[in-house]
N, CA, C and O atoms as a GROMACS GRO file, in nm:
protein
  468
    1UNK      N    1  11.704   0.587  -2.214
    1UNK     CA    2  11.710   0.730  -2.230
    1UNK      C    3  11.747   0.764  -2.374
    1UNK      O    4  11.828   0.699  -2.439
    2UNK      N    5  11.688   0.863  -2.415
    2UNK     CA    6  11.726   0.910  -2.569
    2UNK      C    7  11.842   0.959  -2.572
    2UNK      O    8  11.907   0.985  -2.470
    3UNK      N    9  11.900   0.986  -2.748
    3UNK     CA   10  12.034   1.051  -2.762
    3UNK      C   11  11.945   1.221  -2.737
    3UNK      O   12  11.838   1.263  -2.780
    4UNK      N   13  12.015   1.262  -2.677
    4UNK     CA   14  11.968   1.443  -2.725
    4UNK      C   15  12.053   1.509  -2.845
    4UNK      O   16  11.995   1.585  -2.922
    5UNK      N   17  12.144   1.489  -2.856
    5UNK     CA   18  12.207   1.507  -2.978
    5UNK      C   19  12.240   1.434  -3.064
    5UNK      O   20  12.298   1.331  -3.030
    6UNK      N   21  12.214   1.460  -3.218
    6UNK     CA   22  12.281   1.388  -3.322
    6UNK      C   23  12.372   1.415  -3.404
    6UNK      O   24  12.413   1.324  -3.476
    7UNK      N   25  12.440   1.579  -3.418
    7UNK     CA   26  12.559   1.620  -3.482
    7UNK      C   27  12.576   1.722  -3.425
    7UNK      O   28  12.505   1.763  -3.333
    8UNK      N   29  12.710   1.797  -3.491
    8UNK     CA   30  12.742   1.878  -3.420
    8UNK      C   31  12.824   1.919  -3.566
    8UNK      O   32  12.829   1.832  -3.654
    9UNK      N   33  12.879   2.032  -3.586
    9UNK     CA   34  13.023   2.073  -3.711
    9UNK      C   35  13.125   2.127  -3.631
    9UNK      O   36  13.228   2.164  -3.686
   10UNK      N   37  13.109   2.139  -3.484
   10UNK     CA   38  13.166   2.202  -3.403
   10UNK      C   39  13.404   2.201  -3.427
   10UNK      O   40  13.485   2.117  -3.469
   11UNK      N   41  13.411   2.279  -3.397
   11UNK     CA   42  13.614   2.250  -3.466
   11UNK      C   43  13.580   2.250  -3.606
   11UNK      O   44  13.616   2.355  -3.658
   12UNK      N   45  13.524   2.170  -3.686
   12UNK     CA   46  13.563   2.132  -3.815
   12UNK      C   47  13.621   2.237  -3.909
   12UNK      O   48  13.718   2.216  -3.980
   13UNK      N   49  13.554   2.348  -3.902
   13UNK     CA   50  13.606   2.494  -3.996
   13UNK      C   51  13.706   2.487  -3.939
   13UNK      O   52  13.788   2.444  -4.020
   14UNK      N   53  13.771   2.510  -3.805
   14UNK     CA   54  13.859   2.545  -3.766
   14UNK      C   55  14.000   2.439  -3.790
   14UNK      O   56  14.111   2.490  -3.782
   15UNK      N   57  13.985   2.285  -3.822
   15UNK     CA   58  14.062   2.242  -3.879
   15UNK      C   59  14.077   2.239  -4.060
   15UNK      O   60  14.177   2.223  -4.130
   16UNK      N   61  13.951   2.258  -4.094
   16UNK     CA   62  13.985   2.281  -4.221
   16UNK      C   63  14.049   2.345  -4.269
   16UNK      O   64  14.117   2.306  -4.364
   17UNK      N   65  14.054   2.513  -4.208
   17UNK     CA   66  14.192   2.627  -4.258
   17UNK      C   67  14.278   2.645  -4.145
   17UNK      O   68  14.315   2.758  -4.114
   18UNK      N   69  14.318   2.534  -4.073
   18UNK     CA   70  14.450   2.534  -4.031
   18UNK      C   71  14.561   2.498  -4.156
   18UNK      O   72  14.652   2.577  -4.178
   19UNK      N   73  14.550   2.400  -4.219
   19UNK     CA   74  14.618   2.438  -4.405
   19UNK      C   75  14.538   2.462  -4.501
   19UNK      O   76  14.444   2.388  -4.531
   20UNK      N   77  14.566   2.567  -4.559
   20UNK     CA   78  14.457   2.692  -4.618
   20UNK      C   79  14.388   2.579  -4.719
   20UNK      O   80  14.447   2.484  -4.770
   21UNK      N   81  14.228   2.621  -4.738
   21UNK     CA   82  14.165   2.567  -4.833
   21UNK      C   83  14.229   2.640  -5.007
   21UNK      O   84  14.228   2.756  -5.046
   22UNK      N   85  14.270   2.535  -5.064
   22UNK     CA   86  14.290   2.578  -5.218
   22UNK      C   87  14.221   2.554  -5.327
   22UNK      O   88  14.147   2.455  -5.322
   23UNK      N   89  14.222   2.622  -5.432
   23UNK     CA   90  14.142   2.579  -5.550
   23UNK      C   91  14.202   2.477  -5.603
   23UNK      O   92  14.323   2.462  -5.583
   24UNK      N   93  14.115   2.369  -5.699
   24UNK     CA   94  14.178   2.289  -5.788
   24UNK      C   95  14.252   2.368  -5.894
   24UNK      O   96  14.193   2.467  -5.938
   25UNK      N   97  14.361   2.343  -5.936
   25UNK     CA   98  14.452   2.382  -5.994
   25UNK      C   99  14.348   2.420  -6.156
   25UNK      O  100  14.259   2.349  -6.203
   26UNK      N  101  14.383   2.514  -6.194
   26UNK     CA  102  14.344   2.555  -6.350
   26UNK      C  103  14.410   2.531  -6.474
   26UNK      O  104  14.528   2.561  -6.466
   27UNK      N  105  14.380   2.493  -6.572
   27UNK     CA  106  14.461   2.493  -6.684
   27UNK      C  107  14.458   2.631  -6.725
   27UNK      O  108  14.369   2.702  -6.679
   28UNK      N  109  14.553   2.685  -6.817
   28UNK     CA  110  14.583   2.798  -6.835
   28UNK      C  111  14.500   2.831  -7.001
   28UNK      O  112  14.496   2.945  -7.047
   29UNK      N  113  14.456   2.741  -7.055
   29UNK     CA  114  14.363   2.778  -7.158
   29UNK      C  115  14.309   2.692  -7.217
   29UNK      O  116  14.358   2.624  -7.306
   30UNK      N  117  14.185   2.686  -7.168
   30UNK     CA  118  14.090   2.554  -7.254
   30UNK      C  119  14.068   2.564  -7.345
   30UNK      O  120  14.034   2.665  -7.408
   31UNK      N  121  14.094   2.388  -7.397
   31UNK     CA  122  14.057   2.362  -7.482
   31UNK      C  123  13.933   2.424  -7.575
   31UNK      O  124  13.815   2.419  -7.540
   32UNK      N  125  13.987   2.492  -7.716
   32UNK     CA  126  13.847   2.484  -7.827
   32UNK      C  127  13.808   2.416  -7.919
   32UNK      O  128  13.780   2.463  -8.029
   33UNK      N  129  13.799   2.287  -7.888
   33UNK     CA  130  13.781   2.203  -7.962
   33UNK      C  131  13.618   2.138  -7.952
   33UNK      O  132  13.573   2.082  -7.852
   34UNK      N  133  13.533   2.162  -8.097
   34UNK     CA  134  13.406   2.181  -8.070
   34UNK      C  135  13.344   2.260  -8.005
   34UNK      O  136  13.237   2.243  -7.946
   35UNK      N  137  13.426   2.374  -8.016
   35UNK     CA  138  13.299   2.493  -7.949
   35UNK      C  139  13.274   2.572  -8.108
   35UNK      O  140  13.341   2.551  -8.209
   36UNK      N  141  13.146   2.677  -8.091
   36UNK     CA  142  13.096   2.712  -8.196
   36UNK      C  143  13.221   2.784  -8.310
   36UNK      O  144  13.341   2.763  -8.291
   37UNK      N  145  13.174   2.864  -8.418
   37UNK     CA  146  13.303   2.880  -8.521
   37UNK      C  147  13.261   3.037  -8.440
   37UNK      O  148  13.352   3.112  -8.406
   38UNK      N  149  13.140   3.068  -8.420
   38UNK     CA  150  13.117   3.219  -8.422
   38UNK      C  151  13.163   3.240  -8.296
   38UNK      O  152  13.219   3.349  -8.293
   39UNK      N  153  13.165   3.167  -8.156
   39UNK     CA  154  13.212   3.201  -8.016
   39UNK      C  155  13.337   3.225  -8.040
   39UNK      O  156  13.387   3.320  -7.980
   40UNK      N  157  13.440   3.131  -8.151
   40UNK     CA  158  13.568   3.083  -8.161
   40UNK      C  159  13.615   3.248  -8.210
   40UNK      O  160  13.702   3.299  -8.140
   41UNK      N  161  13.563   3.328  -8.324
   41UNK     CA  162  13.592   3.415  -8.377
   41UNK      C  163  13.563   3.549  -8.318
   41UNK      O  164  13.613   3.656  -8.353
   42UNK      N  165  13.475   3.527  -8.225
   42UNK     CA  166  13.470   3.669  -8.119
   42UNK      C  167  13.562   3.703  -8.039
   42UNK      O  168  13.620   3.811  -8.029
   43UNK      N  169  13.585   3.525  -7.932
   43UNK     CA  170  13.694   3.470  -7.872
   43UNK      C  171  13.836   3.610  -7.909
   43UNK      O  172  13.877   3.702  -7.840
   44UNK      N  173  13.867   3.569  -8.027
   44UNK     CA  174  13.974   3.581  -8.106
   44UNK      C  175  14.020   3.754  -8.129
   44UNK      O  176  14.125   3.816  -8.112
   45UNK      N  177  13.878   3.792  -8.176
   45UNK     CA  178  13.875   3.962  -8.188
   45UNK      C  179  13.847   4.020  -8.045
   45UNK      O  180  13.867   4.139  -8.021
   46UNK      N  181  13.795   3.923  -7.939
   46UNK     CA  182  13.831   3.999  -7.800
   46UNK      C  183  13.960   3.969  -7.764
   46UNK      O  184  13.968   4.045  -7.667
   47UNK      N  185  14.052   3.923  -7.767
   47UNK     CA  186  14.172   3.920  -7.682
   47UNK      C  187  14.272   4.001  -7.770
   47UNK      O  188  14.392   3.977  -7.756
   48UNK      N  189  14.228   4.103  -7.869
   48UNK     CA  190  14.252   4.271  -7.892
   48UNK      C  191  14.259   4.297  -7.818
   48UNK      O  192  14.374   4.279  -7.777
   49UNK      N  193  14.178   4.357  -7.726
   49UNK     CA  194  14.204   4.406  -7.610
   49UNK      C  195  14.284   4.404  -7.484
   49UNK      O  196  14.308   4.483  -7.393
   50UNK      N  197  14.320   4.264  -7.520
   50UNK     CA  198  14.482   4.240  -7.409
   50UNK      C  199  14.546   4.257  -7.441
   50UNK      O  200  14.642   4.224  -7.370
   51UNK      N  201  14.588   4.329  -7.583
   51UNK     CA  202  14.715   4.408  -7.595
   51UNK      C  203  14.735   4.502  -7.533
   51UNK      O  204  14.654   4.574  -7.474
   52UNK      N  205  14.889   4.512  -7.545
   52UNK     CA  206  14.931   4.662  -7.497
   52UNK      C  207  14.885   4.772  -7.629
   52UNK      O  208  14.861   4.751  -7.748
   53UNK      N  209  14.885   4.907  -7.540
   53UNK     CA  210  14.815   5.006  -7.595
   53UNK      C  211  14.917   5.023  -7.718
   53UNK      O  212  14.877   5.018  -7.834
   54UNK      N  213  15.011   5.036  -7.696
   54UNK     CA  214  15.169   5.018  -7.838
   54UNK      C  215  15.080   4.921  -7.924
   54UNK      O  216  15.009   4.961  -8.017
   55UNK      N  217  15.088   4.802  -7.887
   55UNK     CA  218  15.018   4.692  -8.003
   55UNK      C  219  14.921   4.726  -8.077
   55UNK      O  220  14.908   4.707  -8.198
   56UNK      N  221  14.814   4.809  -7.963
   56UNK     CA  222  14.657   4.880  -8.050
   56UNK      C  223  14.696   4.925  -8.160
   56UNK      O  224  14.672   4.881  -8.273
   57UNK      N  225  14.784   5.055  -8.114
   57UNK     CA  226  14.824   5.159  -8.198
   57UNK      C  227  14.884   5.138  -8.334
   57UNK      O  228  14.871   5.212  -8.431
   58UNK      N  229  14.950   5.030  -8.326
   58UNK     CA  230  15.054   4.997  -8.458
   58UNK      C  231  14.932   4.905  -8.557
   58UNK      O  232  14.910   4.930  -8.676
   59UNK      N  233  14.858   4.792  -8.472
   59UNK     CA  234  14.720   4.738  -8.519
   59UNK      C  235  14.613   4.845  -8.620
   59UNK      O  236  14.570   4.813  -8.731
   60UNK      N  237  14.587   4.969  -8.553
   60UNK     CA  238  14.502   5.070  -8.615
   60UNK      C  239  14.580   5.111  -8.703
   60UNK      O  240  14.541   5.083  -8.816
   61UNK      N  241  14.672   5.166  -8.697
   61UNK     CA  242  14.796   5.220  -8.796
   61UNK      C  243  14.778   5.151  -8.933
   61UNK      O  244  14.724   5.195  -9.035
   62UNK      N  245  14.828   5.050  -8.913
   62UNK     CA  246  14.799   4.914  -9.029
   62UNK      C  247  14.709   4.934  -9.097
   62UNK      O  248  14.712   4.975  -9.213
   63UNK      N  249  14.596   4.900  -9.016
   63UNK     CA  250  14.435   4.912  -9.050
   63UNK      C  251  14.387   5.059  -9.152
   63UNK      O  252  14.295   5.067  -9.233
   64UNK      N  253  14.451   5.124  -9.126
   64UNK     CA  254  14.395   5.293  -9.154
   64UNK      C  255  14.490   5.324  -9.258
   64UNK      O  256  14.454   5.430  -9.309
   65UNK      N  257  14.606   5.276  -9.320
   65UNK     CA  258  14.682   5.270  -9.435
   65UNK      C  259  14.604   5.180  -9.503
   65UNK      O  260  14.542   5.245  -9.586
   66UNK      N  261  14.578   5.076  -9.510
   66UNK     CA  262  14.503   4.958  -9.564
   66UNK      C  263  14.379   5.025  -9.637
   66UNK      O  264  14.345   5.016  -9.755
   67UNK      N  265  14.333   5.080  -9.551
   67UNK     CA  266  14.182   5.103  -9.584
   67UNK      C  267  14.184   5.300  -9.680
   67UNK      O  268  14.089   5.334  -9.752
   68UNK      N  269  14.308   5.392  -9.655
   68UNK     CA  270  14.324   5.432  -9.710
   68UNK      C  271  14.375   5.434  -9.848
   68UNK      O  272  14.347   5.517  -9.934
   69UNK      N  273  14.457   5.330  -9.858
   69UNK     CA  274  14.507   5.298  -9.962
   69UNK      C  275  14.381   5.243 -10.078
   69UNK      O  276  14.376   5.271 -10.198
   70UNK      N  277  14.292   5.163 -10.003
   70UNK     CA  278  14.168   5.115 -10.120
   70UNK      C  279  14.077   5.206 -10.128
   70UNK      O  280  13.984   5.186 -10.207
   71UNK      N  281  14.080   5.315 -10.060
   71UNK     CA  282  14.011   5.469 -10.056
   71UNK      C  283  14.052   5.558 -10.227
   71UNK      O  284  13.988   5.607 -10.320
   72UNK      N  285  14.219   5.534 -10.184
   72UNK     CA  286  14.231   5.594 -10.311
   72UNK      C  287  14.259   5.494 -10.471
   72UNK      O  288  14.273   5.500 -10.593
   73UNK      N  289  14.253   5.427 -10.381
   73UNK     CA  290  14.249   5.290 -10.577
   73UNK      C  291  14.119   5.336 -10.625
   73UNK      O  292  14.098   5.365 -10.742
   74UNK      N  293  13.999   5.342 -10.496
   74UNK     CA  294  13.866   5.314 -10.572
   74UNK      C  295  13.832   5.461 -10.647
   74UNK      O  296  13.753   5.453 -10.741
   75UNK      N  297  13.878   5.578 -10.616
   75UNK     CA  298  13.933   5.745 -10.598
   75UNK      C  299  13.977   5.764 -10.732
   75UNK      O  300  13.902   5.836 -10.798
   76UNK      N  301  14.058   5.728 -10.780
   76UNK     CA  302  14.170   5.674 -10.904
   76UNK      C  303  14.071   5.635 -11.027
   76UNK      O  304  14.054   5.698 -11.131
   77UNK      N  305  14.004   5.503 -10.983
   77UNK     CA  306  13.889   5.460 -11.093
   77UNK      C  307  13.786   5.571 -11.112
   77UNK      O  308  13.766   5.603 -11.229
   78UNK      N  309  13.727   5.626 -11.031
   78UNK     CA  310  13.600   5.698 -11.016
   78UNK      C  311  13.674   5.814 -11.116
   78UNK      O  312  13.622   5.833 -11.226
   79UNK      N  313  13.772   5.876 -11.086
   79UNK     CA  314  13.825   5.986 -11.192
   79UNK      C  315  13.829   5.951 -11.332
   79UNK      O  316  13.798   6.024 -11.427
   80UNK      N  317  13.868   5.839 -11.333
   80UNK     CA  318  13.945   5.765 -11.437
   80UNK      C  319  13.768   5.834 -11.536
   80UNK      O  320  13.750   5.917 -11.625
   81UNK      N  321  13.671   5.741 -11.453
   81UNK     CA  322  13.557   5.725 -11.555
   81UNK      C  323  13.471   5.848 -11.516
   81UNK      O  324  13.353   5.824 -11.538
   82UNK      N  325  13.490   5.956 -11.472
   82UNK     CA  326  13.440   6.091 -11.466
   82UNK      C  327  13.411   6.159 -11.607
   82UNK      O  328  13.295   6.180 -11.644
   83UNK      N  329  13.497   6.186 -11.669
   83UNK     CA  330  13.493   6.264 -11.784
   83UNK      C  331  13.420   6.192 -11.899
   83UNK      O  332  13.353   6.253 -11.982
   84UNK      N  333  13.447   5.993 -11.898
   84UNK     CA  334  13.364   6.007 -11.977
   84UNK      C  335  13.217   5.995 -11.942
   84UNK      O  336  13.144   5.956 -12.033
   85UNK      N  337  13.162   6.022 -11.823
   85UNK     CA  338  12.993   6.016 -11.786
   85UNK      C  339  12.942   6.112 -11.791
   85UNK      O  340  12.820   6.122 -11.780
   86UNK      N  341  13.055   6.252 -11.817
   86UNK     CA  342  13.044   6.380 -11.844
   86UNK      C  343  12.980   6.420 -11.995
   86UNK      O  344  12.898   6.502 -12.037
   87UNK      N  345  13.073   6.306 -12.058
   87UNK     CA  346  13.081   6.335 -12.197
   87UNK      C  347  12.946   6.244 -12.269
   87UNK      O  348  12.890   6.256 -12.378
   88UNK      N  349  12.918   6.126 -12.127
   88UNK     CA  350  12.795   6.083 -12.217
   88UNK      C  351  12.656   6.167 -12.180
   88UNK      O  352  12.558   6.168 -12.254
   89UNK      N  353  12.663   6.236 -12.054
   89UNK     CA  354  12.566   6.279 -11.994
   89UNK      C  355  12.512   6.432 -12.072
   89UNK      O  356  12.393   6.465 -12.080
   90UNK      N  357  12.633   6.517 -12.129
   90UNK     CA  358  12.619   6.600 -12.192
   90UNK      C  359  12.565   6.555 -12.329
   90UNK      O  360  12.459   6.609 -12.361
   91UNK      N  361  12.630   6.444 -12.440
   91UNK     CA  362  12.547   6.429 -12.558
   91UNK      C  363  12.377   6.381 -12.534
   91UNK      O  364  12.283   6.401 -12.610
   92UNK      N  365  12.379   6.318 -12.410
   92UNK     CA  366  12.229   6.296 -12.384
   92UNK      C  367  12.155   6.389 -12.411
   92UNK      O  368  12.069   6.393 -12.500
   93UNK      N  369  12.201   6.515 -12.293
   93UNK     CA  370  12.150   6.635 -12.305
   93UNK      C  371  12.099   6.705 -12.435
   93UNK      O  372  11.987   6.745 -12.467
   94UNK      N  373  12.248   6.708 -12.513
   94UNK     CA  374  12.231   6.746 -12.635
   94UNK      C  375  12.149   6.730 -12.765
   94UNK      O  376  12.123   6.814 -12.852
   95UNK      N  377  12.112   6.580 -12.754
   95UNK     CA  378  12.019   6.484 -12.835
   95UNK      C  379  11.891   6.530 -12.783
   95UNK      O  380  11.819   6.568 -12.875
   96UNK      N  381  11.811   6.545 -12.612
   96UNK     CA  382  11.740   6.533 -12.617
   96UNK      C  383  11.703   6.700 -12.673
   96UNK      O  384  11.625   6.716 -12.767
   97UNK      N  385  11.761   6.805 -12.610
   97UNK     CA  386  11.741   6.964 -12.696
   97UNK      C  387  11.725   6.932 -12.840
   97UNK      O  388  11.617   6.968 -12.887
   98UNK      N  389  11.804   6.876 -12.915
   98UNK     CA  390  11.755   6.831 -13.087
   98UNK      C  391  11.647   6.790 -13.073
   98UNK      O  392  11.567   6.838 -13.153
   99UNK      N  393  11.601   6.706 -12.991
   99UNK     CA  394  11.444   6.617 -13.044
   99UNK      C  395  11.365   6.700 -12.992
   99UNK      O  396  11.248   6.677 -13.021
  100UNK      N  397  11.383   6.796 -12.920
  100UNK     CA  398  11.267   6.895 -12.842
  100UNK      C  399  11.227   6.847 -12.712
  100UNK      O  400  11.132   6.900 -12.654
  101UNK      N  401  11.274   6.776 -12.674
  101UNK     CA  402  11.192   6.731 -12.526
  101UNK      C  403  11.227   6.768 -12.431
  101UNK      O  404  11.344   6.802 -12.410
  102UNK      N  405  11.123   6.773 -12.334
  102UNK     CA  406  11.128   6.960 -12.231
  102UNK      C  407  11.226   6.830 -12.120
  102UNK      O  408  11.233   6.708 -12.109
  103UNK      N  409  11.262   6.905 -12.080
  103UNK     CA  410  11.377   6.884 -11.914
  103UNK      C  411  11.227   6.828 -11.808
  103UNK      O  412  11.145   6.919 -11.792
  104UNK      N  413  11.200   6.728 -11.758
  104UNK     CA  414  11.104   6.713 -11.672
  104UNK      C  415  11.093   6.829 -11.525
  104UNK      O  416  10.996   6.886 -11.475
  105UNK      N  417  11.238   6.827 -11.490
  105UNK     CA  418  11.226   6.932 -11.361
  105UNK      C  419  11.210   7.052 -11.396
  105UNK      O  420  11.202   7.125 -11.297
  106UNK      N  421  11.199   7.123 -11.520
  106UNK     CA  422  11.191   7.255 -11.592
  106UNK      C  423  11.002   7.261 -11.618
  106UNK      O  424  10.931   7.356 -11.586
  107UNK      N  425  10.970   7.174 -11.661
  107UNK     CA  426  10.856   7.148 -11.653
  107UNK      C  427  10.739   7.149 -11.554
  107UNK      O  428  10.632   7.211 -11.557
  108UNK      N  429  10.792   7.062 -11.465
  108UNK     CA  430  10.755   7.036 -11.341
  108UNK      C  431  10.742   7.208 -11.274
  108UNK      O  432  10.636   7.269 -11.285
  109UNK      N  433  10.820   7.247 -11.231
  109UNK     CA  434  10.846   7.452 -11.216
  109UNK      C  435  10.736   7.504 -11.294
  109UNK      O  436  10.651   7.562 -11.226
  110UNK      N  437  10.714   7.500 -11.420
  110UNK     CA  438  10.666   7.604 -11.562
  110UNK      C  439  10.500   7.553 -11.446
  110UNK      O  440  10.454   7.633 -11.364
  111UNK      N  441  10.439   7.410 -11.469
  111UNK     CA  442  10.352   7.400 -11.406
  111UNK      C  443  10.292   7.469 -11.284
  111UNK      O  444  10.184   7.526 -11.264
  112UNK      N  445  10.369   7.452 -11.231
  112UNK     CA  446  10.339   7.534 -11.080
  112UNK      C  447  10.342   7.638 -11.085
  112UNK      O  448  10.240   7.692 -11.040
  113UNK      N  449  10.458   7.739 -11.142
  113UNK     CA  450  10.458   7.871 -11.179
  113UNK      C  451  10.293   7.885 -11.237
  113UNK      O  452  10.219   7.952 -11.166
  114UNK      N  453  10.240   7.831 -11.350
  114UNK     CA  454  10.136   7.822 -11.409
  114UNK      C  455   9.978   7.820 -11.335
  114UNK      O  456   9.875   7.875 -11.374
  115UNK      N  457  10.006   7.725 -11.200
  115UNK     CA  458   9.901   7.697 -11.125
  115UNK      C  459   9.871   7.780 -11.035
  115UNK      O  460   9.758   7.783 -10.987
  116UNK      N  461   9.982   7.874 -10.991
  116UNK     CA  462   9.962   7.976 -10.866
  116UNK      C  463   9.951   8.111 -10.945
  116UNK      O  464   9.945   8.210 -10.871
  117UNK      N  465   9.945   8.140 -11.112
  117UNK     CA  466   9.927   8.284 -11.141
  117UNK      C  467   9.762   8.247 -11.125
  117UNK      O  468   9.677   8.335 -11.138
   0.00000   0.00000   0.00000
């Protein structure tokens, strides 16, 4: 006579979580050793975001003095050399009125004025 049956899973779940199924235990932060430089550095600028909102705040704070501060260094120079681009831009001017030579955008106008009488 044949077997009529060949398995069954029958109980088995039911002894398996009689003591609870658990995970293998985790390490709490893997290793980065040989992973890319660019994953490593995103990595790094995302876990910003697990700060506390206090941490953000004092972080931006920082950031926004920093960046104001080279706002006005670069602010400072630009004045510094204002007057004299003033002073070269005007003798330009001045030289070219001595030699006679028309202003191109004054020109450019006289034309058109010229083309539509």
């Amino acid at each position: 006579m044949a077997k009529s049956k060949n398995h069954t899973n029958h109980n088995q779940n039911y002894k398996d979580h009689r003591h609870p199924i658990r995970l293998k235990g985790r390490r709490n932060q893997i290793s980065s050793k040989g992973l890319e430089q660019k994953l490593k550095k995103n990595r790094k600028k995302s876990r910003k975001g697990f700060l506390t909102p206090d941490v953000q705040k004092e972080i931006r704070e920082k950031r926004s003095k920093k960046g104001e501060a080279r706002r006005l260094k670069s602010y400072e120079k630009f004045k510094a050399k204002l007057p004299i681009w003033k002073a070269k831009h005007k003798a330009a001017v001045k030289a070219e009125k001595e030699q006679g030579i028309p202003d191109p955008k004054k020109a450019s106008k006289q034309k058109e004025a010229a083309v539509k009488k």
